[in-house]
Structure formats: C-alpha cells, structure tokens
C-alpha cells in the first residue's frame, strides 16, 4: 500500500486497528492505544484527524459515545447503514443527535473478527 509507506509507524498501526473493527462496532481512542500498547487517546485522535480519512474513521470514537463534532451526520449515516447500536438523544439534547450505545457497540478485539496486532 502506497499510503502506508508514507506514514509514521505509529500512524500505520493505528490505521491498521481501525480497519480491523467490524461493521457495527466501535473502539474508543483509548481502546486503540491500549490495544497497541503505545500512545494514548490524544495520540490516536491526532492520527485519526490527520490520516483517518482512508479507513472507517467512524468506528474510532470518543469514550462518551458522542459523535465527532462536525462529522455527526456523515458518521450517523454510517452507523445506521452498519446497524451500530445507538441511544436516541433526549429532547433536551442540542440537535437531537443520538449517541453511540457504548455498552453494546464497543468492540474488544475478540469475537474472532480480527487478529491482534
């Protein structure tokens, strides 16, 4: 892959994990860092912000289940297409944008859906 040759090693590893997450499931920025045994949520978030457009970016999320600001509608369309568990927003929520149901959507790397990097 030409894309991978140009990236720093840590960025390659983060993007590889993002590609392993099955449709309808998510990992938090912290989950990805823990999986890799390197960096932290901020480093993973930075990689996703700079290079994540070429992978299923909507599957790497905030721990609170809030959708990525500025990308809510694009992410929501992906979640609905993939059947990702959502929690409907209360009427008091601004814009009534649902959140991810983290308890049901979070993927731990198991279930036979991917190999550990």
Coordinates of C-alpha atoms in Angstrom, one line a residue:
X1 CA 0.0 0.0 0.0
X2 CA 1.5 3.3 -1.0
X3 CA -0.5 5.1 1.8
X4 CA 1.3 3.1 4.4
X5 CA 4.8 3.7 3.1
X6 CA 4.4 7.5 3.7
X7 CA 3.1 7.3 7.2
X8 CA 4.9 7.3 10.5
X9 CA 4.9 3.8 12.1
X10 CA 2.5 4.7 14.9
X11 CA 0.0 6.1 12.4
X12 CA 0.2 2.9 10.3
X13 CA -0.5 0.8 13.4
X14 CA -3.5 3.0 14.4
X15 CA -5.0 2.8 11.0
X16 CA -4.5 -1.0 10.8
X17 CA -6.5 -1.3 14.0
X18 CA -9.3 1.0 12.7
X19 CA -9.5 -1.3 9.6
X20 CA -10.0 -4.4 11.9
X21 CA -13.0 -3.0 13.7
X22 CA -16.1 -4.9 12.3
X23 CA -19.0 -3.0 10.8
X24 CA -21.5 -2.1 13.5
X25 CA -18.8 -2.0 16.2
X26 CA -16.5 0.8 17.6
X27 CA -13.4 1.2 19.7
X28 CA -12.5 4.3 21.7
X29 CA -9.3 6.3 21.1
X30 CA -8.1 4.9 24.4
X31 CA -9.0 1.3 23.4
X32 CA -6.9 1.6 20.3
X33 CA -3.9 3.0 22.3
X34 CA -4.3 0.2 24.8
X35 CA -4.5 -2.5 22.0
X36 CA -1.3 -1.1 20.6
X37 CA 0.4 -0.8 23.9
X38 CA 1.6 2.7 22.9
X39 CA 0.5 6.3 23.0
X40 CA -2.8 7.4 24.4
X41 CA -6.2 8.7 23.4
X42 CA -4.9 12.0 22.2
X43 CA -2.2 10.4 20.0
X44 CA -4.7 8.1 18.5
X45 CA -7.1 11.1 17.9
X46 CA -4.3 13.0 16.2
X47 CA -3.6 10.2 13.9
X48 CA -7.2 9.8 13.0
X49 CA -7.6 13.5 12.4
X50 CA -4.5 13.6 10.1
X51 CA -4.7 10.3 8.3
X52 CA -8.1 8.6 9.2
X53 CA -9.9 9.5 6.0
X54 CA -8.7 6.4 4.2
X55 CA -10.1 4.0 6.9
X56 CA -13.5 3.5 8.6
X57 CA -12.9 6.6 10.8
X58 CA -16.4 6.5 12.3
X59 CA -15.5 3.3 14.1
X60 CA -12.9 5.0 16.3
X61 CA -14.8 7.2 18.8
X62 CA -14.9 9.2 22.0
X63 CA -15.4 7.2 25.1
X64 CA -18.6 9.0 26.0
X65 CA -20.3 7.9 22.8
X66 CA -20.8 11.4 21.4
X67 CA -20.4 11.7 17.7
X68 CA -17.4 13.5 16.2
X69 CA -18.2 17.2 16.1
X70 CA -18.5 18.5 12.6
X71 CA -18.9 15.0 11.2
X72 CA -22.1 13.9 13.1
X73 CA -24.3 13.4 10.0
X74 CA -21.7 11.5 8.0
X75 CA -21.0 9.3 11.0
X76 CA -24.6 8.8 11.8
X77 CA -25.3 7.7 8.2
X78 CA -22.5 5.1 8.5
X79 CA -23.8 3.8 11.9
X80 CA -27.3 3.4 10.6
X81 CA -26.1 1.6 7.5
X82 CA -23.9 -0.8 9.6
X83 CA -26.5 -1.2 12.3
X84 CA -24.3 0.2 15.1
X85 CA -26.2 0.4 18.4
X86 CA -27.3 3.9 19.1
X87 CA -29.0 5.6 22.0
X88 CA -31.6 8.2 20.9
X89 CA -30.9 11.7 22.1
X90 CA -33.2 13.2 24.7
X91 CA -35.4 16.0 23.5
X92 CA -33.3 18.4 25.6
X93 CA -30.1 17.5 23.6
X94 CA -28.9 20.1 21.1
X95 CA -29.8 19.0 17.6
X96 CA -31.3 15.7 19.0
X97 CA -28.2 13.8 17.7
X98 CA -28.1 10.2 19.0
X99 CA -25.1 8.9 20.8
X100 CA -23.4 5.5 20.4
X101 CA -24.6 2.9 22.8
X102 CA -21.1 2.2 24.0
X103 CA -22.2 -0.8 26.2
X104 CA -23.4 -2.6 23.1
X105 CA -21.3 -1.1 20.3
X106 CA -17.8 -1.3 21.9
X107 CA -15.5 -4.0 20.4
X108 CA -12.8 -5.5 22.4
X109 CA -10.9 -7.1 19.5
X110 CA -12.4 -10.5 20.2
X111 CA -15.3 -12.4 18.7
X112 CA -13.0 -13.8 16.0
X113 CA -13.5 -10.7 14.0
X114 CA -9.8 -9.7 13.7
X115 CA -6.3 -10.7 14.7
X116 CA -4.5 -8.8 17.4
X117 CA -1.7 -6.6 16.0

